XYZ file of N, CA and C in Angstrom:
519
model
N -0.634 -18.136 -9.926
C -0.749 -16.537 -10.046
C -1.737 -15.904 -9.242
N -2.793 -16.439 -9.631
C -3.804 -15.565 -8.488
C -3.557 -15.099 -7.043
N -2.470 -16.250 -6.480
C -2.212 -16.083 -5.261
C -1.179 -15.024 -5.035
N -0.333 -14.704 -6.139
C 0.612 -13.662 -6.387
C -0.196 -12.119 -6.606
N -1.221 -12.608 -7.347
C -1.858 -11.292 -7.620
C -2.816 -10.479 -6.165
N -3.221 -11.579 -5.702
C -3.801 -11.190 -4.235
C -2.800 -10.458 -3.185
N -1.552 -11.017 -3.488
C -0.417 -10.333 -2.343
C -0.392 -8.818 -2.877
N -0.089 -8.850 -4.191
C 0.212 -7.505 -4.824
C -1.007 -6.684 -4.570
N -2.347 -6.990 -4.631
C -3.555 -6.122 -4.034
C -3.399 -5.671 -2.804
N -3.051 -6.743 -2.122
C -3.228 -6.399 -0.560
C -2.352 -5.062 -0.164
N -1.220 -4.842 -1.036
C -0.257 -3.818 -0.843
C -0.648 -2.693 -1.446
N -1.133 -2.797 -2.775
C -1.647 -1.792 -3.604
C -2.698 -1.000 -3.156
N -3.856 -1.823 -3.246
C -5.075 -1.370 -2.932
C -5.414 -0.212 -1.655
N -4.895 -0.760 -0.679
C -4.911 0.405 0.465
C -4.315 1.783 0.057
N -3.062 1.703 -0.793
C -2.658 2.921 -1.144
C -3.694 3.351 -1.840
N -3.744 2.925 -3.022
C -4.951 3.652 -3.794
C -6.268 4.081 -3.221
N -6.750 3.260 -2.455
C -8.188 3.839 -1.663
C -7.857 4.915 -0.556
N -6.838 4.748 -0.193
C -6.315 5.821 0.974
C -6.023 7.343 0.277
N -6.005 7.486 -0.840
C -5.666 8.560 -1.885
C -7.202 9.034 -2.337
N -8.208 8.299 -1.915
C -9.633 8.545 -2.920
C -9.747 7.868 -3.897
N -8.942 7.235 -4.587
C -9.315 6.648 -5.937
C -9.639 5.166 -5.930
N -10.318 4.666 -6.995
C -10.804 3.363 -7.135
C -9.643 2.538 -7.824
N -9.277 1.358 -7.261
C -8.532 0.625 -8.064
C -9.301 -0.195 -9.221
N -8.993 0.107 -10.486
C -9.870 -0.460 -11.440
C -9.162 -1.830 -12.011
N -7.616 -1.897 -12.110
C -7.022 -2.633 -12.728
C -5.544 -2.842 -12.149
N -5.178 -4.247 -12.088
C -3.884 -4.275 -11.452
C -3.439 -5.805 -12.248
N -2.288 -5.765 -13.104
C -1.775 -6.844 -14.089
C -0.189 -6.450 -14.100
N 0.020 -7.843 -14.120
C 1.634 -8.166 -13.940
C 2.091 -8.844 -15.254
N 2.701 -8.507 -16.048
C 3.384 -9.247 -17.440
C 4.506 -9.052 -17.503
N 5.373 -9.994 -18.546
C 6.722 -10.290 -18.451
C 7.154 -9.601 -19.966
N 8.025 -8.793 -19.757
C 8.511 -7.899 -20.542
C 10.016 -8.073 -20.723
N 10.648 -8.673 -21.542
C 12.042 -9.094 -21.599
C 12.465 -9.944 -20.453
N 13.452 -9.386 -19.638
C 13.798 -9.671 -18.393
C 13.242 -8.964 -17.289
N 12.476 -8.125 -17.628
C 11.664 -7.334 -16.324
C 10.152 -7.728 -16.266
N 9.307 -7.283 -15.366
C 8.192 -7.500 -15.026
C 7.657 -6.149 -15.312
N 6.445 -6.071 -15.808
C 5.456 -4.615 -15.917
C 4.333 -4.614 -14.999
N 4.489 -3.832 -14.229
C 3.018 -3.902 -13.071
C 2.270 -2.808 -13.842
N 1.204 -2.856 -14.005
C 0.272 -1.887 -14.728
C -0.788 -1.884 -13.858
N -1.216 -0.313 -13.224
C -2.111 -0.257 -12.203
C -2.983 0.731 -12.402
N -4.427 0.626 -12.999
C -5.245 1.493 -13.600
C -6.217 2.022 -12.279
N -6.226 3.262 -12.291
C -7.026 3.869 -11.225
C -8.240 4.865 -11.574
N -9.008 5.241 -11.404
C -10.267 6.167 -11.473
C -10.718 6.613 -10.231
N -11.333 7.884 -10.694
C -12.217 8.445 -9.655
C -13.427 9.280 -10.365
N -14.340 9.676 -9.567
C -15.469 10.524 -10.048
C -15.067 11.832 -10.673
N -13.678 12.288 -10.275
C -13.268 13.516 -10.685
C -12.228 13.091 -11.800
N -11.950 12.131 -12.146
C -10.812 11.721 -13.238
C -9.729 11.823 -12.224
N -8.729 11.591 -13.188
C -7.258 11.605 -12.642
C -6.547 12.246 -13.441
N -5.764 13.337 -12.682
C -4.812 14.145 -13.708
C -3.113 13.735 -13.478
N -2.303 14.015 -14.001
C -0.974 13.821 -14.340
C -0.356 13.752 -12.977
N -0.550 14.952 -12.255
C 0.005 14.977 -10.754
C -0.363 14.182 -9.798
N -1.739 13.611 -9.953
C -2.127 12.805 -9.130
C -1.494 11.157 -9.207
N -1.270 11.061 -10.627
C -0.725 9.781 -11.263
C 0.680 9.735 -10.664
N 1.422 10.878 -10.478
C 2.949 10.750 -10.209
C 2.838 10.595 -8.773
N 1.960 11.219 -8.143
C 2.095 10.998 -6.355
C 1.660 9.749 -6.078
N 0.649 9.194 -7.005
C 0.221 7.951 -6.540
C 1.293 6.855 -6.969
N 1.857 7.111 -7.903
C 2.920 6.141 -8.451
C 4.064 6.071 -7.488
N 4.467 7.313 -7.183
C 5.683 7.292 -5.804
C 5.064 6.502 -4.439
N 3.799 6.743 -4.172
C 3.450 6.156 -3.003
C 2.983 4.431 -3.210
N 2.839 4.049 -4.186
C 2.584 2.614 -4.517
C 4.009 2.131 -4.437
N 4.890 2.435 -5.151
C 6.528 2.569 -5.230
C 6.736 2.015 -3.866
N 6.693 3.270 -3.011
C 7.322 2.993 -1.604
C 6.386 1.654 -0.736
N 5.353 1.794 -1.008
C 4.584 0.722 -0.386
C 5.281 -0.714 -0.886
N 5.295 -0.818 -2.184
C 5.941 -2.272 -2.800
C 7.342 -2.310 -1.994
N 8.311 -1.438 -2.101
C 9.486 -1.295 -1.725
C 9.399 -1.783 0.058
N 8.725 -1.245 0.823
C 8.246 -1.347 2.205
C 7.931 -3.001 2.429
N 7.132 -3.632 1.355
C 6.715 -4.666 1.511
C 7.664 -5.622 1.305
N 8.661 -5.624 0.164
C 9.870 -6.295 0.087
C 10.706 -6.241 1.010
N 10.961 -5.057 1.545
C 11.973 -5.052 2.737
C 11.685 -5.946 3.876
N 10.288 -6.039 4.120
C 9.691 -6.896 5.262
C 9.847 -8.072 4.926
N 10.210 -8.631 3.621
C 10.590 -10.131 3.392
C 9.502 -10.559 2.503
N 8.525 -10.050 1.965
C 7.655 -10.311 0.937
C 7.860 -10.268 -0.275
N 8.367 -11.321 -1.051
C 8.616 -10.967 -2.414
C 7.540 -10.958 -3.119
N 7.333 -9.726 -3.830
C 6.085 -9.644 -4.484
C 6.347 -9.745 -6.038
N 7.268 -9.158 -6.561
C 7.794 -9.288 -7.783
C 9.342 -9.792 -7.950
N 9.448 -11.218 -8.316
C 11.099 -11.441 -8.470
C 11.834 -10.575 -9.747
N 13.045 -10.101 -9.201
C 13.828 -9.154 -10.143
C 12.967 -7.852 -10.345
N 13.758 -7.265 -11.258
C 13.173 -5.748 -11.854
C 12.060 -5.916 -12.434
N 11.519 -4.589 -12.021
C 9.943 -4.392 -12.652
C 10.071 -2.952 -12.805
N 8.669 -2.720 -13.549
C 8.512 -1.324 -13.961
C 7.013 -0.953 -13.638
N 6.852 -0.053 -12.841
C 5.718 0.410 -12.488
C 4.875 1.532 -13.413
N 3.903 0.961 -13.979
C 3.071 2.182 -14.586
C 1.693 2.372 -13.971
N 1.064 3.564 -13.744
C 0.085 3.965 -13.376
C -0.438 4.650 -13.833
N -1.771 4.482 -14.003
C -2.674 5.375 -15.151
C -4.009 5.320 -15.248
N -4.799 5.958 -15.791
C -6.483 5.536 -15.921
C -6.723 4.850 -16.693
N -8.064 4.116 -16.932
C -8.546 3.124 -17.516
C -8.693 4.182 -18.846
N -8.634 3.471 -20.073
C -8.761 4.039 -21.500
C -10.017 4.006 -21.807
N -10.311 4.576 -22.746
C -11.896 4.810 -23.402
C -12.220 3.413 -23.851
N -11.484 2.450 -23.948
C -11.892 0.984 -24.125
C -12.115 0.336 -23.405
N -12.183 0.764 -21.960
C -12.698 -0.019 -20.915
C -13.872 -0.303 -20.633
N -14.356 -1.539 -20.481
C -15.711 -1.996 -20.595
C -16.345 -1.381 -19.179
N -17.609 -0.858 -19.367
C -18.177 -0.182 -18.380
C -18.945 -1.283 -17.703
N -18.908 -1.853 -16.535
C -19.531 -2.909 -15.795
C -19.776 -2.573 -14.242
N -19.310 -1.659 -13.787
C -19.843 -1.171 -12.428
C -20.516 -0.161 -12.330
N -21.432 0.179 -11.309
C -22.350 1.541 -11.577
C -21.308 2.667 -11.624
N -20.232 2.644 -11.006
C -19.324 3.779 -10.984
C -18.824 4.112 -12.266
N -18.629 3.185 -13.216
C -18.348 3.111 -14.383
C -19.241 4.053 -15.458
N -20.442 3.538 -15.265
C -21.453 4.104 -15.602
C -21.696 5.624 -15.540
N -21.573 5.915 -13.997
C -22.003 7.156 -13.563
C -20.579 8.335 -13.922
N -19.819 7.864 -14.193
C -18.445 8.423 -14.750
C -18.585 8.848 -15.944
N -19.299 8.158 -16.682
C -19.549 8.054 -18.294
C -20.666 8.997 -18.810
N -21.415 9.616 -17.689
C -22.917 10.480 -18.257
C -22.412 11.398 -19.456
N -23.156 11.398 -20.220
C -23.209 12.438 -21.668
C -22.501 11.501 -22.561
N -21.762 10.236 -22.333
C -20.941 9.503 -23.620
C -21.908 8.724 -24.189
N -21.831 8.295 -25.511
C -22.335 7.524 -26.340
C -21.822 5.987 -26.109
N -22.642 5.234 -25.727
C -22.208 3.755 -25.581
C -22.816 2.748 -26.091
N -22.292 1.605 -26.285
C -22.954 0.440 -27.086
C -23.038 -0.588 -26.182
N -24.130 -1.215 -25.894
C -24.454 -2.299 -24.790
C -25.637 -3.131 -25.036
N -25.334 -4.329 -24.447
C -26.359 -5.473 -24.611
C -27.259 -5.100 -23.624
N -28.698 -4.976 -23.983
C -29.751 -4.741 -22.823
C -30.851 -5.886 -23.393
N -30.870 -6.787 -22.315
C -31.563 -7.915 -22.276
C -31.317 -8.628 -23.691
N -30.075 -8.955 -23.921
C -29.806 -9.564 -25.279
C -29.887 -8.569 -26.706
N -30.296 -7.728 -26.431
C -30.276 -6.660 -27.624
C -29.252 -5.456 -27.808
N -28.527 -5.561 -28.728
C -27.566 -4.379 -28.656
C -28.182 -2.991 -29.040
N -27.835 -2.384 -27.941
C -28.343 -0.761 -27.911
C -27.073 0.122 -27.980
N -27.547 1.118 -28.759
C -26.387 2.220 -28.576
C -27.292 3.386 -28.216
N -26.601 4.185 -27.273
C -27.294 5.241 -26.713
C -26.480 6.004 -26.028
N -26.863 7.370 -25.613
C -26.141 8.169 -24.695
C -26.574 7.936 -23.250
N -25.763 7.850 -22.152
C -25.868 7.936 -20.901
C -26.489 9.241 -20.323
N -27.575 9.001 -20.046
C -28.288 10.490 -19.452
C -28.090 10.558 -17.914
N -28.622 9.201 -17.414
C -28.593 9.302 -15.899
C -28.006 8.012 -15.570
N -27.153 8.103 -14.263
C -26.576 6.637 -13.849
C -26.622 6.855 -12.249
N -27.648 5.955 -11.803
C -27.743 6.116 -10.410
C -27.356 4.522 -9.624
N -27.956 4.463 -8.389
C -27.934 3.282 -7.880
C -28.661 1.984 -8.280
N -29.634 2.197 -9.083
C -30.509 1.481 -9.562
C -30.386 0.973 -11.056
N -29.510 1.943 -11.771
C -29.767 1.631 -13.157
C -29.436 2.878 -14.063
N -29.082 2.699 -15.335
C -28.862 3.875 -16.223
C -30.041 4.396 -16.875
N -30.159 5.451 -17.679
C -31.032 5.847 -18.507
C -30.649 6.308 -19.500
N -30.740 5.563 -20.853
C -30.005 5.858 -22.131
C -31.006 6.638 -23.012
N -30.391 7.388 -23.655
C -31.351 8.352 -24.732
C -30.928 7.313 -26.085
N -31.643 6.891 -26.321
C -31.668 5.931 -27.815
C -32.648 6.619 -28.699
N -32.085 7.275 -29.503
C -32.576 7.837 -30.771
C -34.048 9.004 -30.184
N -33.346 9.766 -29.076
C -34.316 10.821 -28.541
C -35.354 10.256 -27.736
N -35.421 8.930 -27.265
C -36.122 8.184 -26.449
C -35.444 7.826 -25.340
N -36.022 8.417 -23.813
C -35.463 8.001 -22.589
C -35.621 6.493 -22.658
N -34.805 5.806 -22.258
C -34.786 4.094 -21.769
C -34.185 3.938 -20.397
N -34.838 3.661 -19.591
C -34.147 3.455 -18.291
C -34.084 1.902 -18.149
N -32.854 1.393 -17.866
C -32.417 -0.076 -17.773
C -31.940 -0.362 -16.232
N -32.571 -1.114 -15.997
C -31.570 -1.693 -14.562
C -30.272 -2.382 -14.694
N -29.375 -2.357 -13.836
C -28.093 -2.988 -14.115
C -27.911 -4.185 -14.291
N -29.037 -5.092 -13.886
C -29.089 -6.508 -14.080
C -29.544 -6.508 -15.602
N -30.094 -5.937 -16.304
C -30.273 -6.086 -17.760
C -29.381 -5.686 -18.458
N -28.158 -4.998 -17.959
C -27.088 -4.632 -18.743
C -26.245 -5.365 -18.899
N -25.582 -5.486 -20.276
C -24.392 -6.162 -20.103
C -23.195 -5.188 -20.215
N -22.096 -5.812 -20.262
C -20.765 -4.525 -20.424
C -20.909 -3.616 -21.300
N -20.691 -2.444 -21.059
C -21.062 -1.292 -22.021
C -19.888 -0.963 -22.522
N -19.782 -0.417 -23.866
C -18.498 0.169 -24.441
C -18.497 1.445 -25.129
N -17.699 2.624 -24.424
C -18.114 4.122 -24.563
C -17.494 3.904 -26.385
N -18.356 4.782 -27.158
C -18.093 4.736 -28.249
C -17.156 6.362 -28.698
N -16.355 6.271 -29.488
C -15.671 7.298 -29.859
C -16.386 8.177 -30.703
N -16.502 9.326 -30.232
C -17.390 10.439 -31.354
C -16.391 11.372 -31.840
N -16.015 11.658 -33.261
C -15.186 12.413 -33.536
C -15.755 13.676 -33.694
N -17.272 13.497 -34.189
C -18.060 14.522 -34.501
C -18.105 15.605 -33.483
N -18.024 15.158 -32.280
C -18.263 15.933 -30.997
C -17.073 17.019 -30.783
N -16.044 16.622 -31.511
C -15.026 17.689 -31.371
C -15.449 19.153 -32.012
N -16.353 18.921 -33.108
C -16.828 20.163 -33.597
C -17.700 20.862 -32.773
N -18.175 20.471 -31.625
C -19.057 21.009 -30.587
C -18.218 21.977 -29.673
N -16.803 21.695 -29.654
C -15.927 22.348 -28.654
C -15.740 23.791 -29.089
N -15.678 24.722 -28.040
C -15.521 26.169 -28.572
C -14.238 26.300 -29.223
N -14.196 27.514 -30.409
C -12.993 27.777 -30.921
C -11.867 28.305 -29.940
N -10.709 27.876 -30.012
C -9.834 28.740 -29.084
C -9.365 29.526 -30.180
N -9.024 30.924 -29.203
C -8.545 32.269 -29.796
C -7.127 31.810 -30.371
N -6.912 32.677 -31.474
C -5.572 32.294 -32.385
C -4.527 33.279 -31.549
N -3.467 32.788 -31.168
C -2.312 33.169 -30.466
C -1.370 33.538 -31.526
N -0.781 34.964 -31.331
C 0.056 35.418 -32.224
C 1.623 34.906 -31.741
N 2.394 34.262 -32.531
C 3.541 33.973 -32.220
C 4.296 34.758 -31.483
N 4.506 36.120 -32.071
C 5.349 36.948 -31.292
C 4.847 37.473 -29.856
N 3.555 37.490 -29.652
C 2.965 37.484 -28.440
C 3.138 36.271 -27.359
N 3.014 34.942 -28.204
C 3.451 33.831 -27.139
C 5.019 34.018 -26.732
N 5.993 34.570 -27.582
C 7.321 34.490 -27.051
C 7.370 35.442 -26.164
N 6.753 36.631 -26.187
C 6.905 37.633 -25.114
C 6.499 37.345 -23.945
N 5.342 36.614 -23.434
C 4.783 36.125 -22.624
C 5.634 35.051 -21.766
N 6.604 34.200 -22.656
C 7.377 33.248 -22.349
C 8.674 33.509 -21.809
N 9.194 35.016 -22.182
C 10.325 35.592 -21.550
C 10.343 36.064 -20.142
C-alpha cells in the first residue's frame, strides 16, 4: 500500500505545488465498489472554492494522463475529493502554526499540556499567550497542537446590517 501511495503522490504532488499549494494529506479508502481519493491542500492564504474546483480538475487530468500512459493508480472507479484540512487537523509543521496565528491551541510543551493563543510563529518556534503571559517555545519542545473551537469569538464579529426582504428581491431582479 505504501508503494501505491507513493505512485499517487508522484502524480498529485507536482500538480498541487505548481498551483502554489501545499499537499497536506492524501488518502485512498474503499467505499463500496469504488475508491475514495481524498486530497487535502492548504496555503498561507487559505483555499477558496474556486481554487478547489480548479485544482480538482487539474489533479483529475493528471491522474487520467498517468492511467492513459499505462500506470494503473487506482483499480476501478474512484471518486476524487479535494479540500482543505479541517479544524481538527494536528499542527505539526511550522507552516501549520504560522497559518493559525491568533487561534487558541492545546499542545504538549515539554510533556505538559498547555492551552494558549498563537501570537507569533516563525522559523524557530511559536510564542503562545498563556493566560496573558507570552511563552516562546521552540518547535522541538512542541508536540502536535490542536486548534480549539471558540464559540465565544463569534460574539466579537461585527453585526451584519439587516436586509429588508423587499430590497433583496429588487436587487435580485
